[in-house]
Amino acid sequence: MIITEELINSYSVSFKVILPSTGYHDQHNGGRWVPGLDGPSQQAEGMVIPLKSNLIYDSGGKLTTEDRQLVCLFKLKKGDICMVKDKKYTVLEETDWSEYADYYRYTLKYSSQSK
């Protein structure tokens, strides 16, 4: 399938991108790691599609049927959080197609239901 900006715009859904904040080691509590709170969020759009079954199979259990691929026109970072239809996903890896095309492709790891 050839992915174009027109195709992305035709099948895009709205979702929220949450930038994670940095955690810290609490020296007053034995150096225990304290994760950061969710950082600022912004609305975004992109194609969120199920993973191909052979990709799930070849992952050796790393990926599941709950995980998704995101195709969009903007750059994200590994660890960014995407809230899609009340489901929480974390950006697991990026396939950068920007050198050859005008889009980015990400693997989203399902985290949990939104509260």
PDB file of C-alpha atoms in Angstrom:
ATOM      1  CA  MET A   1       0.000   0.000   0.000  1.00  0.00           C
ATOM      2  CA  ILE A   2       1.298   3.439  -0.895  1.00  0.00           C
ATOM      3  CA  ILE A   3       0.804   5.895   1.938  1.00  0.00           C
ATOM      4  CA  THR A   4       0.172   9.496   0.969  1.00  0.00           C
ATOM      5  CA  GLU A   5      -0.767  12.610   2.903  1.00  0.00           C
ATOM      6  CA  GLU A   6      -4.235  12.403   1.334  1.00  0.00           C
ATOM      7  CA  LEU A   7      -4.665   8.819   2.584  1.00  0.00           C
ATOM      8  CA  ILE A   8      -3.514   9.786   6.079  1.00  0.00           C
ATOM      9  CA  ASN A   9      -5.919  12.730   6.177  1.00  0.00           C
ATOM     10  CA  SER A  10      -8.812  10.570   4.907  1.00  0.00           C
ATOM     11  CA  TYR A  11      -8.439   7.898   7.602  1.00  0.00           C
ATOM     12  CA  SER A  12      -7.117   9.948  10.518  1.00  0.00           C
ATOM     13  CA  VAL A  13      -8.622   9.889  13.976  1.00  0.00           C
ATOM     14  CA  SER A  14      -8.131  12.469  16.714  1.00  0.00           C
ATOM     15  CA  PHE A  15      -6.103  11.510  19.758  1.00  0.00           C
ATOM     16  CA  LYS A  16      -4.217  13.159  22.578  1.00  0.00           C
ATOM     17  CA  VAL A  17      -0.405  13.098  22.854  1.00  0.00           C
ATOM     18  CA  ILE A  18       0.912  13.379  26.418  1.00  0.00           C
ATOM     19  CA  LEU A  19       4.587  14.194  26.854  1.00  0.00           C
ATOM     20  CA  PRO A  20       5.947  12.326  29.880  1.00  0.00           C
ATOM     21  CA  SER A  21       7.892  14.328  32.437  1.00  0.00           C
ATOM     22  CA  THR A  22      11.143  13.126  33.943  1.00  0.00           C
ATOM     23  CA  GLY A  23      11.134  11.259  37.236  1.00  0.00           C
ATOM     24  CA  TYR A  24      13.772  11.474  39.948  1.00  0.00           C
ATOM     25  CA  HIS A  25      15.493   9.490  42.702  1.00  0.00           C
ATOM     26  CA  ASP A  26      14.151  10.535  46.111  1.00  0.00           C
ATOM     27  CA  GLN A  27      17.275  10.755  48.280  1.00  0.00           C
ATOM     28  CA  HIS A  28      15.139  11.240  51.416  1.00  0.00           C
ATOM     29  CA  ASN A  29      13.437   7.906  50.784  1.00  0.00           C
ATOM     30  CA  GLY A  30      16.423   5.614  50.201  1.00  0.00           C
ATOM     31  CA  GLY A  31      16.958   6.684  46.598  1.00  0.00           C
ATOM     32  CA  ARG A  32      13.633   5.194  45.506  1.00  0.00           C
ATOM     33  CA  TRP A  33      12.640   6.137  41.938  1.00  0.00           C
ATOM     34  CA  VAL A  34       9.657   8.493  41.729  1.00  0.00           C
ATOM     35  CA  PRO A  35       8.142   8.558  38.233  1.00  0.00           C
ATOM     36  CA  GLY A  36       7.259  11.917  36.743  1.00  0.00           C
ATOM     37  CA  LEU A  37       3.673  13.032  36.336  1.00  0.00           C
ATOM     38  CA  ASP A  38       2.130  13.341  32.906  1.00  0.00           C
ATOM     39  CA  GLY A  39       3.371  16.470  31.193  1.00  0.00           C
ATOM     40  CA  PRO A  40       1.540  18.792  28.827  1.00  0.00           C
ATOM     41  CA  SER A  41      -0.830  17.310  26.258  1.00  0.00           C
ATOM     42  CA  GLN A  42      -1.884  18.293  22.766  1.00  0.00           C
ATOM     43  CA  GLN A  43      -4.507  17.145  20.275  1.00  0.00           C
ATOM     44  CA  ALA A  44      -3.222  15.357  17.194  1.00  0.00           C
ATOM     45  CA  GLU A  45      -4.450  13.340  14.229  1.00  0.00           C
ATOM     46  CA  GLY A  46      -3.150  10.236  12.514  1.00  0.00           C
ATOM     47  CA  MET A  47      -4.054   6.787  11.194  1.00  0.00           C
ATOM     48  CA  VAL A  48      -4.193   4.242  14.006  1.00  0.00           C
ATOM     49  CA  ILE A  49      -4.245   0.750  12.553  1.00  0.00           C
ATOM     50  CA  PRO A  50      -3.984  -2.817  13.912  1.00  0.00           C
ATOM     51  CA  LEU A  51      -0.664  -4.611  13.546  1.00  0.00           C
ATOM     52  CA  LYS A  52      -0.265  -7.268  10.863  1.00  0.00           C
ATOM     53  CA  SER A  53      -0.514 -10.780  12.307  1.00  0.00           C
ATOM     54  CA  ASN A  54       2.945 -11.752  11.003  1.00  0.00           C
ATOM     55  CA  LEU A  55       4.463  -8.745  12.807  1.00  0.00           C
ATOM     56  CA  ILE A  56       2.845  -9.887  16.074  1.00  0.00           C
ATOM     57  CA  TYR A  57       4.008 -13.467  15.495  1.00  0.00           C
ATOM     58  CA  ASP A  58       7.577 -12.436  14.606  1.00  0.00           C
ATOM     59  CA  SER A  59       7.875 -10.250  17.715  1.00  0.00           C
ATOM     60  CA  GLY A  60       8.223 -13.288  19.982  1.00  0.00           C
ATOM     61  CA  GLY A  61       5.555 -12.076  22.404  1.00  0.00           C
ATOM     62  CA  LYS A  62       6.716  -8.453  22.537  1.00  0.00           C
ATOM     63  CA  LEU A  63       3.659  -7.277  20.569  1.00  0.00           C
ATOM     64  CA  THR A  64       0.016  -8.276  21.004  1.00  0.00           C
ATOM     65  CA  THR A  65      -3.272  -7.798  19.169  1.00  0.00           C
ATOM     66  CA  GLU A  66      -3.963  -4.802  21.455  1.00  0.00           C
ATOM     67  CA  ASP A  67      -0.941  -2.898  20.061  1.00  0.00           C
ATOM     68  CA  ARG A  68      -1.275  -0.558  17.083  1.00  0.00           C
ATOM     69  CA  GLN A  69       0.642   1.269  14.385  1.00  0.00           C
ATOM     70  CA  LEU A  70       0.358   5.029  14.094  1.00  0.00           C
ATOM     71  CA  VAL A  71       1.009   6.800  10.801  1.00  0.00           C
ATOM     72  CA  CYS A  72       1.134  10.581  11.096  1.00  0.00           C
ATOM     73  CA  LEU A  73       2.678  13.726   9.656  1.00  0.00           C
ATOM     74  CA  PHE A  74       4.576  14.816  12.800  1.00  0.00           C
ATOM     75  CA  LYS A  75       7.437  13.501  14.902  1.00  0.00           C
ATOM     76  CA  LEU A  76       6.984  11.807  18.276  1.00  0.00           C
ATOM     77  CA  LYS A  77       9.546  10.441  20.715  1.00  0.00           C
ATOM     78  CA  LYS A  78       9.896   6.991  22.205  1.00  0.00           C
ATOM     79  CA  GLY A  79       7.977   7.004  25.491  1.00  0.00           C
ATOM     80  CA  ASP A  80       5.377   9.598  24.454  1.00  0.00           C
ATOM     81  CA  ILE A  81       1.847   8.593  25.466  1.00  0.00           C
ATOM     82  CA  CYS A  82      -1.069   8.539  23.012  1.00  0.00           C
ATOM     83  CA  MET A  83      -4.650   8.415  24.260  1.00  0.00           C
ATOM     84  CA  VAL A  84      -6.811   6.941  21.480  1.00  0.00           C
ATOM     85  CA  LYS A  85     -10.524   6.408  22.163  1.00  0.00           C
ATOM     86  CA  ASP A  86     -10.005   6.002  25.935  1.00  0.00           C
ATOM     87  CA  LYS A  87      -7.093   3.598  25.473  1.00  0.00           C
ATOM     88  CA  LYS A  88      -3.569   4.449  26.536  1.00  0.00           C
ATOM     89  CA  TYR A  89      -0.629   3.585  24.276  1.00  0.00           C
ATOM     90  CA  THR A  90       3.094   4.278  24.624  1.00  0.00           C
ATOM     91  CA  VAL A  91       5.320   4.949  21.612  1.00  0.00           C
ATOM     92  CA  LEU A  92       7.524   1.850  21.480  1.00  0.00           C
ATOM     93  CA  GLU A  93       9.529   2.431  18.314  1.00  0.00           C
ATOM     94  CA  GLU A  94       9.707   4.665  15.267  1.00  0.00           C
ATOM     95  CA  THR A  95      10.163   3.902  11.605  1.00  0.00           C
ATOM     96  CA  ASP A  96      11.258   7.204  10.087  1.00  0.00           C
ATOM     97  CA  TRP A  97      10.027   7.493   6.518  1.00  0.00           C
ATOM     98  CA  SER A  98      10.516  11.270   6.399  1.00  0.00           C
ATOM     99  CA  GLU A  99      13.570  10.959   4.135  1.00  0.00           C
ATOM    100  CA  TYR A 100      11.475   9.217   1.479  1.00  0.00           C
ATOM    101  CA  ALA A 101       7.960  10.425   2.244  1.00  0.00           C
ATOM    102  CA  ASP A 102       6.127  13.008   4.333  1.00  0.00           C
ATOM    103  CA  TYR A 103       5.089  10.748   7.199  1.00  0.00           C
ATOM    104  CA  TYR A 104       6.292   8.901  10.294  1.00  0.00           C
ATOM    105  CA  ARG A 105       5.272   5.398  11.396  1.00  0.00           C
ATOM    106  CA  TYR A 106       5.264   4.338  15.051  1.00  0.00           C
ATOM    107  CA  THR A 107       4.539   1.136  16.932  1.00  0.00           C
ATOM    108  CA  LEU A 108       2.215   1.872  19.852  1.00  0.00           C
ATOM    109  CA  LYS A 109       2.261  -0.467  22.853  1.00  0.00           C
ATOM    110  CA  TYR A 110      -1.066  -0.818  24.634  1.00  0.00           C
ATOM    111  CA  SER A 111      -0.752   0.311  28.248  1.00  0.00           C
ATOM    112  CA  SER A 112      -4.196   0.338  29.854  1.00  0.00           C
ATOM    113  CA  GLN A 113      -7.703   1.674  29.817  1.00  0.00           C
ATOM    114  CA  SER A 114      -8.128   5.342  30.620  1.00  0.00           C
ATOM    115  CA  LYS A 115      -9.568   6.077  34.035  1.00  0.00           C
TER     116      LYS A 115
END
